[in-house]
Amino acid sequence: MYPPAPPAPHRDFISVTLSLGQSDDGSKTQRRRSCWRKWKQLSRLQRNVILFILAFLMLCGLLSYISVADQSKAPSGRSAGEQRARPANLPILPAPQKADADPGDGPVRPPQKPQRHARRGPPNLQIRAPDKDSQGRRQDGSRRREAAADEAHQQQNPPRTVVSWRGSVIEPEQGTELPSRRAEAPSRPSSWGPRILKHMASPNERQKAVIDAFRHAWAGYRKFAWGHDELKPVSRSFSEWFGLGLTLIDSLDTLWILGLKKEFGEARRWVSRKLQFQKDVDVNLFESTIRILGGLLSAYHLSGDPLFLQRAEDFGNRLMPAFQTPSKIPYSDVNIGTGVAHPPWWTSDSTVAEVTSIQLEFRELSRLTGVRKFQEAAEEVTRRVHSLSGKKDGLVPMFINTHSGLFTHMGVFTLGARADSYYEYLLKQWIQGGKQDARLLEDYLEAVEGIKRHLLRRSEPSKLAFVGELAHGRFSAKMDHLVCFLPGTLALGAHHGLPADHMALARELMDTCYQMNRQMETGLSPEIAHFNLHAQEGQKDVQVKPADRHNLLRPETVESLFYLHRLTGERKYQDWGWEILQSFNTYTRVASGGYSSISNVQDPRNPQPRDKMESFFLGETLKYLYLLFSDDPDLLSLDAYVFNTEAHPLPIWAPV
Ligand code: DMJ
């Protein structure tokens, strides 16, 4: 039994009505009394239900008020605190879309469904280009208007330097720093002289063929993917990775070097007017550093246009949260809009090559801006990795933990994916900094000895030297095409005074990388090759597994050919590169514009286009081919420049 209900708190009721601020006339008093009587007649249960509903309605009202107030307080962005509290990985990029973009102007188109494409034989025989004329006519008017506006802008804000095309008359110093900040800049790299493309001969026949290939790739990107990350040449659409115009930025310095002035101007306009970093998007720290930061810095060095440095600094700032980890080893991903950094969802590890291959760019950004934090954060990683245990004669594991700062997945060693550019950046940082930092050199030299001792073998029947992998003491005769950066790096080290046997090894590995292309029916290397270790009748040196026979238009072979030719002067390296360019043209060129990765380098009748043109095809592959075919050692001299791992040239701080 419940005890009898206490008398109703009459005063409470009156206090509520008074709070409405109404005058207390007789009729209202009557109504109140009758309401009160009705209330008293209700059962306890009925009263409780009504009270509960009222409380619920009040709560809902309060919540919706708060949410409306919040939205109206944040018209375009969130406070830094709110932004940081937001979870990362928000799905904001549009799905791949078909594009028929209007380069240079026009609003961003709403997302559309990607078109499926039918695969019909070699890509260069596929799909006709759309009606260029009518499209071109439509675009011409607006492009002319934009060009005029841009010219007016250039006249009002003339560049600080007198720069003739391809940098042939760039004044020293002026194009490489922000004068207003010079006093704050780190003192060390204060001088570097006039060494940009001093005299530039007209392109020879092979270089013209590269220009033609580049124009074709660019035409496809411009028509179908303008301002997006990557061209899908077969379906004539695009794909997004970061949503930052990756191909366009990766291509800026190649456009400049190849002398494509009009195209460079158009791309520059896009950077000036459309490139937007305030975006709620996760980017991979390494990939965006080498392609976007590196691309902008090189564009700045070559053109002297401060726009590129401003963009580089903005972007660098947005990457900095990645370094805020317990160990100072950066996370793999960072949201450039919210500033939230994080590892991949499945691990708290980062990839060793990724965290150790961002230093050239961050150091250069500090040198140019005078803002030290970029260099300090990146160099802290180098210092920590230098003193870590778990290496095997200078060889590093593939993963490192962002909490403990220690290597993980110990005992697996490769020069391929996840470790490759660690070795490259040891040498290149040493060169960039004027060969001062003994720890970098020591780590590099030790690693080359480790490669020779543990990973270097010779194949049968041709005794090709190759670099395999080691997993817990077991050798695997597997070599990624990515490893073909190594001959070039070894040759570069030898050029900068390292032991002559590095050059000998570079030559041998260069032959092998060439054979990885040459022994395929298309003349293009597979992504991964396996080398034959046992002499057997009818067996080739290079073997390919079905899952590994794709080619992504990667640069590493032609990158090394460039170094080997530049540093030995031997014509055969140019000839090998020429063969590879022919193969790209035969098997990967798409008639309507662009080049496509292929799935099968062993089937020349049906190489199976994968419908993707990676940004590094323009940023690296075609740039290195163009430089390979030049006989001018002063064209981006290796005594004045160091190329980042995405082929973006950065100045050596103290020229040699
Ligand atoms: C590029 O992004 C860089 O060269 C990187 O170091 C490795 N992968 C691609 C090219 O293959």
XYZ file of C-alpha atoms and ligand atoms in Angstrom:
667
model
C 0.000 0.000 0.000
C 1.152 3.505 -0.780
C 0.699 6.179 1.872
C -2.008 8.767 1.080
C -0.893 11.583 -1.177
C 0.103 14.800 0.619
C -1.976 17.921 -0.118
C -1.089 19.537 -3.382
C 1.504 22.330 -3.113
C -0.820 25.117 -4.077
C 1.840 27.778 -3.783
C 3.978 26.015 -6.314
C 1.209 26.200 -8.887
C 0.640 29.884 -8.230
C 4.314 30.636 -8.559
C 4.331 29.107 -12.046
C 1.450 31.205 -13.253
C 2.985 34.362 -11.810
C 6.128 33.749 -13.682
C 4.226 34.390 -16.905
C 3.908 37.964 -15.803
C 0.184 38.234 -16.487
C -2.256 40.378 -14.495
C -4.328 38.478 -12.014
C -7.898 39.193 -13.179
C -10.999 37.307 -11.950
C -11.679 35.080 -15.011
C -8.149 33.765 -15.064
C -8.403 32.909 -11.389
C -11.578 30.977 -12.151
C -9.929 29.055 -14.958
C -6.967 28.240 -12.751
C -9.207 26.924 -9.999
C -11.094 24.692 -12.436
C -7.800 23.416 -13.934
C -6.534 22.695 -10.486
C -9.725 20.772 -9.641
C -9.346 18.681 -12.818
C -5.714 18.001 -11.986
C -6.683 16.856 -8.485
C -9.263 14.503 -9.968
C -6.599 12.655 -11.977
C -5.095 9.483 -10.582
C -1.474 9.521 -9.407
C -0.520 7.461 -12.459
C -2.218 9.875 -14.865
C -0.514 12.828 -13.222
C 2.857 11.118 -13.434
C 2.365 10.316 -17.104
C 1.465 13.919 -17.887
C 4.406 15.245 -15.913
C 6.729 12.845 -17.713
C 5.453 13.915 -21.137
C 5.849 17.578 -20.229
C 9.377 17.000 -18.987
C 10.230 15.106 -22.167
C 8.853 17.876 -24.385
C 10.819 20.492 -22.488
C 14.005 18.483 -22.886
C 13.469 18.098 -26.629
C 12.836 21.812 -26.960
C 15.989 22.621 -25.066
C 18.120 20.295 -27.173
C 16.852 21.600 -30.484
C 17.452 25.151 -29.293
C 21.065 24.323 -28.498
C 21.645 22.705 -31.876
C 20.160 25.624 -33.833
C 22.201 28.078 -31.809
C 25.391 26.098 -32.537
C 24.831 26.050 -36.257
C 24.197 29.721 -36.425
C 27.391 30.384 -34.486
C 29.571 28.483 -37.010
C 28.911 29.731 -40.524
C 32.076 28.478 -42.252
C 34.186 26.580 -39.809
C 34.653 25.288 -36.324
C 36.697 26.552 -33.444
C 40.084 24.929 -33.176
C 39.052 23.068 -30.054
C 35.922 21.689 -31.641
C 37.804 20.766 -34.743
C 40.361 18.811 -32.798
C 37.680 16.944 -30.918
C 36.110 15.754 -34.128
C 36.780 12.213 -35.185
C 39.015 11.803 -38.224
C 38.237 9.884 -41.363
C 35.096 11.710 -42.229
C 33.892 10.601 -45.629
C 33.840 13.848 -47.501
C 35.461 13.189 -50.857
C 33.081 12.605 -53.720
C 33.020 9.239 -55.357
C 34.961 8.962 -58.615
C 33.111 10.918 -61.224
C 33.021 11.411 -64.886
C 34.472 14.760 -65.697
C 34.426 17.021 -68.605
C 35.886 19.813 -66.663
C 36.476 23.311 -67.749
C 40.060 23.987 -66.841
C 40.675 27.191 -65.123
C 37.197 28.312 -64.269
C 33.641 27.213 -63.751
C 32.162 25.906 -60.555
C 33.022 22.515 -59.145
C 30.593 20.042 -60.649
C 28.328 18.007 -58.470
C 29.350 14.378 -58.022
C 28.252 12.088 -60.825
C 28.386 8.358 -61.152
C 31.605 7.009 -62.641
C 31.122 5.369 -66.009
C 32.038 1.766 -66.456
C 34.328 1.104 -69.362
C 34.637 -1.873 -71.603
C 38.141 -3.220 -72.038
C 38.835 -3.720 -75.687
C 42.426 -4.514 -76.514
C 45.462 -2.249 -76.290
C 44.586 1.083 -74.783
C 46.034 3.163 -77.567
C 43.414 1.754 -79.891
C 40.510 2.470 -77.630
C 37.674 4.890 -77.398
C 37.539 7.928 -79.636
C 38.079 11.353 -78.200
C 34.921 13.388 -77.746
C 34.063 16.234 -80.072
C 36.925 18.510 -79.209
C 35.791 21.398 -81.313
C 32.488 22.203 -79.744
C 33.863 21.639 -76.285
C 36.908 23.699 -77.099
C 34.792 26.547 -78.464
C 32.711 26.614 -75.322
C 35.793 26.791 -73.162
C 37.812 29.200 -75.231
C 35.870 32.324 -74.337
C 36.117 31.829 -70.622
C 39.760 30.811 -70.845
C 40.599 33.934 -72.788
C 38.862 36.045 -70.158
C 40.726 34.289 -67.405
C 44.061 34.593 -69.174
C 43.476 38.318 -69.602
C 42.645 38.661 -65.922
C 45.724 36.705 -65.027
C 47.911 38.835 -67.245
C 46.516 41.942 -65.592
C 47.319 40.400 -62.224
C 50.868 39.655 -63.351
C 51.303 43.232 -64.560
C 50.094 44.653 -61.287
C 52.221 42.248 -59.280
C 55.331 41.627 -61.360
C 57.461 38.724 -60.135
C 60.449 39.701 -58.082
C 62.817 38.024 -60.494
C 63.460 38.321 -64.172
C 62.942 34.786 -65.306
C 63.183 33.747 -68.887
C 61.416 30.615 -69.865
C 62.782 27.338 -68.485
C 64.722 29.342 -65.975
C 67.533 30.194 -68.334
C 68.105 33.634 -66.830
C 66.956 33.256 -63.270
C 68.668 35.654 -60.955
C 70.378 33.974 -58.040
C 68.773 34.029 -54.621
C 65.740 36.120 -55.450
C 63.511 33.321 -56.460
C 64.251 31.158 -53.485
C 63.253 32.958 -50.368
C 60.800 35.312 -48.796
C 62.750 38.518 -48.298
C 60.548 39.660 -45.434
C 61.511 36.660 -43.366
C 65.100 36.385 -44.307
C 66.365 37.598 -40.961
C 64.564 34.788 -39.172
C 65.689 32.047 -41.502
C 68.025 29.333 -40.276
C 71.504 30.632 -40.924
C 73.014 27.436 -42.268
C 71.684 27.295 -45.799
C 72.050 30.957 -46.543
C 73.865 30.842 -49.836
C 73.305 29.052 -53.017
C 74.289 30.442 -56.309
C 72.997 30.935 -59.798
C 72.730 27.445 -61.083
C 69.271 26.956 -62.477
C 69.182 25.783 -66.060
C 71.772 28.324 -67.133
C 71.490 27.708 -70.779
C 68.954 25.484 -72.228
C 69.373 24.101 -75.707
C 66.299 23.477 -77.801
C 64.968 19.991 -77.201
C 66.454 17.218 -79.313
C 64.338 14.647 -81.147
C 63.996 12.308 -78.184
C 63.140 15.148 -75.841
C 60.517 16.274 -78.326
C 59.019 12.790 -78.125
C 58.820 13.183 -74.344
C 57.172 16.560 -74.757
C 54.680 14.959 -77.098
C 53.968 12.218 -74.554
C 53.584 14.768 -71.795
C 51.247 16.904 -73.874
C 49.144 13.847 -74.563
C 49.001 12.924 -70.883
C 48.224 16.501 -69.956
C 45.517 16.802 -72.604
C 43.695 13.826 -71.091
C 44.020 15.218 -67.588
C 42.893 18.637 -68.718
C 39.877 17.357 -70.580
C 38.589 14.769 -68.164
C 40.130 15.309 -64.752
C 41.079 18.953 -64.413
C 41.653 19.908 -60.797
C 41.123 16.349 -59.595
C 43.709 13.954 -58.296
C 44.137 11.418 -61.070
C 42.950 10.836 -64.594
C 41.041 7.662 -65.423
C 41.909 7.805 -69.095
C 39.891 4.897 -70.391
C 36.616 5.882 -68.777
C 37.534 9.525 -69.371
C 36.857 10.441 -65.810
C 38.891 10.930 -62.657
C 39.549 9.572 -59.228
C 40.136 11.390 -55.977
C 42.616 10.493 -53.274
C 43.075 13.703 -51.344
C 40.925 15.922 -53.535
C 43.776 18.385 -54.031
C 44.547 18.324 -57.743
C 47.411 15.918 -57.150
C 48.386 15.411 -60.788
C 48.333 19.129 -61.462
C 50.623 19.961 -58.550
C 52.911 17.002 -59.180
C 53.284 18.212 -62.788
C 54.103 21.877 -62.216
C 57.878 21.613 -62.343
C 57.794 19.152 -65.260
C 55.718 21.666 -67.205
C 58.339 24.269 -66.454
C 61.301 22.077 -67.357
C 59.698 20.897 -70.591
C 58.997 24.480 -71.574
C 55.217 24.159 -71.651
C 54.605 27.774 -70.812
C 50.934 28.054 -71.642
C 50.090 24.909 -69.702
C 52.168 26.070 -66.752
C 50.287 29.371 -66.717
C 46.970 27.581 -66.726
C 48.044 25.282 -63.915
C 49.356 28.246 -61.952
C 45.975 29.926 -62.291
C 44.301 26.868 -60.859
C 46.673 26.875 -57.906
C 46.000 30.551 -57.402
C 42.227 30.414 -57.713
C 41.011 26.929 -56.966
C 43.469 25.120 -54.750
C 41.862 24.919 -51.336
C 43.582 23.328 -48.358
C 40.863 24.185 -45.818
C 39.185 20.847 -46.415
C 37.957 18.190 -44.058
C 40.090 15.483 -45.630
C 42.675 12.995 -44.412
C 45.935 13.002 -46.326
C 48.813 10.589 -46.053
C 51.716 12.542 -44.583
C 54.381 10.989 -46.805
C 52.509 10.987 -50.096
C 51.277 14.514 -49.699
C 54.682 15.750 -48.572
C 56.609 14.312 -51.489
C 54.021 15.190 -54.122
C 52.314 18.380 -52.940
C 54.837 20.044 -50.675
C 57.721 18.879 -52.883
C 55.874 19.903 -56.042
C 55.078 23.385 -54.761
C 58.618 23.965 -53.493
C 60.156 22.966 -56.809
C 57.670 25.067 -58.742
C 58.705 27.961 -56.534
C 62.408 27.385 -57.115
C 62.083 27.099 -60.862
C 59.604 29.902 -61.468
C 60.411 32.268 -58.620
C 56.673 32.780 -58.144
C 55.921 33.413 -54.435
C 52.433 31.969 -54.820
C 53.919 28.484 -54.684
C 55.854 29.136 -51.511
C 52.804 30.624 -49.810
C 50.842 27.508 -50.678
C 53.677 25.271 -49.554
C 53.851 26.979 -46.167
C 50.096 26.771 -45.692
C 50.176 23.090 -46.533
C 53.217 22.419 -44.341
C 51.418 23.964 -41.382
C 48.451 21.711 -41.938
C 50.668 18.624 -41.881
C 52.313 19.500 -38.565
C 49.744 17.815 -36.263
C 51.001 14.476 -37.601
C 54.139 14.946 -35.503
C 52.227 15.265 -32.226
C 52.703 11.713 -31.039
C 54.134 10.334 -27.795
C 57.285 9.242 -29.612
C 57.628 12.119 -32.108
C 57.432 9.505 -34.855
C 54.611 10.940 -36.963
C 51.252 9.366 -37.645
C 50.622 8.226 -41.183
C 47.564 10.423 -41.723
C 46.455 13.916 -40.900
C 43.257 15.799 -41.585
C 44.312 19.088 -43.156
C 41.015 20.753 -42.315
C 40.497 19.708 -38.709
C 44.108 19.178 -37.696
C 43.401 15.705 -36.357
C 46.204 13.230 -37.025
C 46.013 9.490 -36.572
C 47.536 6.182 -37.596
C 45.684 3.810 -39.915
C 42.652 2.305 -38.175
C 44.195 -1.144 -37.840
C 47.506 -0.225 -36.174
C 49.438 2.416 -34.304
C 52.464 1.768 -36.502
C 53.798 3.992 -39.243
C 55.837 2.843 -42.223
C 59.560 3.408 -41.854
C 60.067 4.704 -45.408
C 57.209 7.141 -44.922
C 58.394 8.772 -41.718
C 61.984 9.009 -42.951
C 61.267 10.376 -46.422
C 59.748 13.754 -45.690
C 62.880 15.482 -44.433
C 64.156 17.056 -47.657
C 60.884 18.888 -48.052
C 60.364 20.001 -44.441
C 63.944 21.159 -44.118
C 63.688 23.180 -47.308
C 60.415 24.698 -46.152
C 62.134 25.914 -42.997
C 65.060 27.279 -44.970
C 62.751 29.290 -47.189
C 60.288 30.524 -44.590
C 62.534 30.928 -41.584
C 60.044 28.895 -39.557
C 62.082 26.300 -37.735
C 59.378 23.938 -36.582
C 59.184 22.111 -39.914
C 62.840 21.207 -39.928
C 62.920 20.419 -36.220
C 59.996 18.011 -36.368
C 61.363 16.155 -39.384
C 64.933 15.987 -38.106
C 63.777 14.671 -34.746
C 62.513 11.602 -36.614
C 65.890 11.119 -38.289
C 67.677 11.419 -34.937
C 65.414 8.874 -33.268
C 65.614 6.348 -36.084
C 69.379 6.774 -36.173
C 69.732 5.593 -32.600
C 67.193 2.748 -32.716
C 68.134 -0.869 -32.215
C 66.707 -3.597 -34.443
C 68.694 -2.794 -37.577
C 70.682 -5.468 -39.323
C 73.941 -3.995 -40.557
C 72.176 -0.750 -41.366
C 69.051 -2.382 -42.825
C 65.825 -1.247 -41.180
C 62.555 -3.089 -40.512
C 59.474 -1.835 -42.315
C 57.353 -0.539 -39.401
C 57.800 1.761 -36.454
C 55.399 2.359 -33.587
C 54.148 5.892 -33.014
C 53.715 5.370 -29.240
C 56.903 3.545 -28.316
C 59.031 4.917 -31.136
C 60.459 1.431 -31.635
C 60.646 -0.724 -34.736
C 57.991 -3.428 -34.971
C 57.615 -6.523 -37.152
C 61.283 -7.128 -36.638
C 63.445 -9.328 -38.808
C 62.021 -8.493 -42.234
C 64.278 -6.482 -44.528
C 63.636 -5.153 -48.017
C 64.758 -2.335 -50.278
C 61.266 -2.294 -51.769
C 57.928 -0.967 -50.555
C 57.881 0.463 -46.997
C 61.647 0.780 -46.665
C 62.966 2.019 -50.040
C 63.231 5.759 -49.656
C 64.652 5.519 -46.109
C 67.963 4.685 -47.783
C 67.484 7.245 -50.534
C 66.870 10.070 -48.043
C 69.882 9.233 -45.891
C 72.091 10.047 -48.846
C 70.030 12.915 -50.182
C 69.706 14.689 -46.834
C 73.436 14.435 -46.456
C 73.887 16.002 -49.893
C 71.187 18.630 -49.351
C 72.855 19.821 -46.172
C 76.247 20.224 -47.798
C 77.601 16.838 -46.614
C 77.888 17.995 -43.027
C 75.887 15.481 -41.054
C 78.133 12.495 -40.355
C 75.314 10.406 -38.881
C 73.437 10.383 -42.169
C 76.532 9.330 -44.057
C 77.389 6.689 -41.495
C 73.881 5.190 -41.675
C 73.940 5.230 -45.467
C 77.351 3.602 -45.807
C 76.448 0.943 -43.278
C 73.201 0.225 -45.099
C 74.960 -0.237 -48.446
C 77.242 -2.783 -46.775
C 74.154 -4.461 -45.284
C 72.575 -4.671 -48.729
C 75.681 -6.254 -50.170
C 75.991 -8.728 -47.318
C 72.382 -9.827 -46.883
C 70.291 -8.953 -49.915
C 72.489 -9.016 -52.998
C 72.513 -12.181 -55.131
C 73.039 -13.172 -58.761
C 70.483 -14.891 -60.929
C 70.752 -17.760 -63.388
C 71.568 -18.125 -66.193
C 72.791 -14.548 -66.822
C 74.187 -13.756 -63.383
C 72.137 -10.596 -63.038
C 72.810 -8.851 -59.730
C 69.572 -8.238 -57.860
C 68.457 -7.132 -54.398
C 66.129 -9.621 -52.740
C 64.428 -9.682 -49.335
C 65.151 -11.294 -45.999
C 62.449 -12.533 -43.626
C 63.631 -14.001 -40.330
C 66.839 -15.282 -41.881
C 65.177 -16.653 -45.019
C 66.187 -15.100 -48.327
C 63.552 -14.463 -50.977
C 64.617 -13.757 -54.575
C 61.881 -11.182 -54.962
C 62.579 -7.640 -56.109
C 60.001 -4.857 -56.416
C 60.340 -2.535 -59.367
C 60.527 0.134 -56.662
C 64.048 -1.135 -55.849
C 65.191 0.202 -59.210
C 65.675 3.587 -57.555
C 68.811 2.067 -56.046
C 71.207 2.142 -59.012
C 70.566 5.871 -59.358
C 71.050 6.522 -55.659
C 74.274 4.493 -55.539
C 75.597 6.364 -58.587
C 74.692 9.697 -57.007
C 76.573 8.773 -53.840
C 79.636 7.756 -55.832
C 79.459 11.078 -57.683
C 79.511 12.837 -54.317
C 82.665 11.069 -53.261
C 81.484 7.742 -51.847
C 83.386 4.516 -52.653
C 83.861 3.563 -56.283
C 82.414 0.116 -55.696
C 79.040 1.828 -55.165
C 79.252 2.889 -58.788
C 80.157 -0.611 -59.895
C 77.133 -1.981 -58.065
C 74.975 0.776 -59.544
C 75.959 -0.288 -63.054
C 75.199 -3.925 -62.356
C 71.815 -3.211 -60.819
C 71.019 -0.859 -63.687
C 71.544 -3.723 -66.137
C 69.161 -5.842 -64.054
C 66.452 -3.198 -63.956
C 66.743 -2.801 -67.690
C 66.340 -6.571 -68.057
C 63.244 -6.472 -65.859
C 61.734 -4.355 -68.634
C 63.436 -5.941 -71.610
C 62.505 -9.523 -70.769
C 58.801 -8.716 -70.711
C 56.813 -9.025 -73.912
C 55.686 -5.399 -73.693
C 59.140 -4.104 -72.765
C 57.710 -2.815 -69.488
C 58.678 -4.085 -66.061
C 56.257 -5.922 -63.820
C 55.569 -4.494 -60.379
C 57.499 -7.377 -58.795
C 60.041 -9.721 -60.345
C 61.305 -13.030 -59.017
C 64.816 -14.044 -59.959
C 65.808 -17.516 -60.869
C 68.505 -18.784 -58.516
C 69.070 -22.213 -60.042
C 70.427 -23.017 -63.467
C 67.712 -24.885 -65.307
C 67.262 -25.556 -68.983
C 64.992 -22.984 -70.620
C 64.494 -20.820 -67.514
C 64.832 -17.056 -67.810
C 66.467 -14.912 -65.130
C 63.341 -12.856 -64.518
C 60.115 -14.594 -63.625
C 56.754 -13.063 -62.880
C 53.840 -14.302 -60.828
C 50.339 -13.617 -62.158
C 49.523 -11.268 -59.288
C 52.647 -9.175 -59.940
C 52.529 -8.558 -63.672
C 51.018 -5.096 -63.641
C 52.826 -1.881 -64.475
C 51.755 1.375 -62.842
C 53.801 3.698 -65.101
C 56.389 3.888 -62.350
C 59.557 5.905 -62.771
C 62.305 3.976 -60.975
C 64.037 2.402 -63.985
C 64.137 5.616 -65.990
C 65.057 7.564 -62.843
C 68.180 5.441 -62.466
C 68.881 5.583 -66.185
C 68.942 9.361 -65.867
C 71.550 9.232 -63.081
C 73.651 6.586 -64.808
C 73.700 8.498 -68.067
C 74.322 11.847 -66.423
C 77.197 10.473 -64.379
C 78.856 8.174 -66.927
C 77.922 9.839 -70.214
C 77.227 6.435 -71.741
C 74.774 6.533 -74.585
C 73.392 3.039 -73.946
C 71.418 4.324 -70.976
C 69.639 6.830 -73.204
C 68.894 4.081 -75.699
C 67.382 1.895 -72.987
C 65.210 4.764 -71.851
C 64.149 5.370 -75.430
C 62.995 1.743 -75.683
C 60.955 2.152 -72.538
C 59.329 5.330 -73.825
C 58.357 3.464 -77.011
C 56.799 0.738 -74.889
C 54.816 3.229 -72.851
C 53.574 4.729 -76.102
C 52.662 1.389 -77.591
C 50.978 -0.260 -74.648
C 49.781 2.400 -72.262
C 48.811 5.408 -74.371
C 45.064 6.004 -74.546
C 43.884 7.599 -77.773
C 41.519 10.111 -76.211
C 44.240 11.454 -73.908
C 46.429 10.185 -71.111
C 48.289 6.982 -70.351
C 46.994 4.060 -68.346
C 48.518 1.573 -65.927
C 48.231 -1.928 -67.316
C 47.557 -5.286 -65.690
C 49.690 -7.582 -67.792
C 53.141 -6.686 -69.065
C 53.458 -10.153 -70.572
C 50.570 -9.898 -72.988
C 51.272 -7.373 -75.732
C 47.999 -8.204 -77.458
C 45.965 -7.401 -74.384
C 47.938 -5.579 -71.693
C 44.646 -4.813 -69.948
C 44.516 -1.121 -69.127
C 43.652 -0.467 -65.495
C 42.198 2.951 -66.218
C 44.467 4.998 -64.011
C 47.205 7.498 -64.739
C 49.222 7.969 -61.581
C 50.380 11.494 -60.866
C 53.995 10.323 -60.762
C 53.870 9.473 -64.460
C 53.923 13.228 -65.142
C 55.787 14.237 -62.023
C 58.551 11.677 -62.336
C 58.553 9.243 -65.236
C 58.313 11.758 -68.069
C 60.526 14.279 -66.276
C 63.323 11.752 -65.815
C 62.989 10.637 -69.455
C 63.307 14.245 -70.603
C 66.371 14.791 -68.426
C 67.844 11.437 -69.520
C 67.714 12.480 -73.167
C 69.493 15.754 -72.463
C 73.263 15.858 -72.929
C 73.572 19.026 -70.894
C 74.915 18.312 -67.398
C 73.866 21.804 -66.328
C 70.218 21.058 -66.876
C 69.321 20.690 -63.195
C 72.904 19.895 -62.282
C 73.408 17.132 -59.729
C 75.933 19.405 -58.034
C 73.285 22.012 -57.442
C 70.077 20.057 -56.979
C 68.877 17.038 -55.156
C 65.671 15.426 -56.397
C 63.168 14.389 -53.790
C 61.681 10.919 -54.045
C 58.948 12.283 -56.287
C 61.519 13.829 -58.679
C 61.020 17.393 -57.487
C 64.360 19.198 -57.571
C 65.375 21.106 -54.449
C 68.558 23.132 -54.136
C 71.618 21.792 -52.367
C 72.225 24.266 -49.562
C 75.937 24.588 -49.969
C 76.784 23.958 -53.600
C 79.699 21.692 -54.350
C 56.442 7.759 -56.068
O 55.404 8.349 -55.383
C 57.725 7.931 -55.349
O 58.783 7.697 -56.220
C 57.864 7.041 -54.162
O 59.114 7.127 -53.569
C 57.630 5.617 -54.568
N 56.408 5.461 -55.269
C 56.094 6.341 -56.349
C 56.639 5.939 -57.691
O 56.742 4.619 -57.942
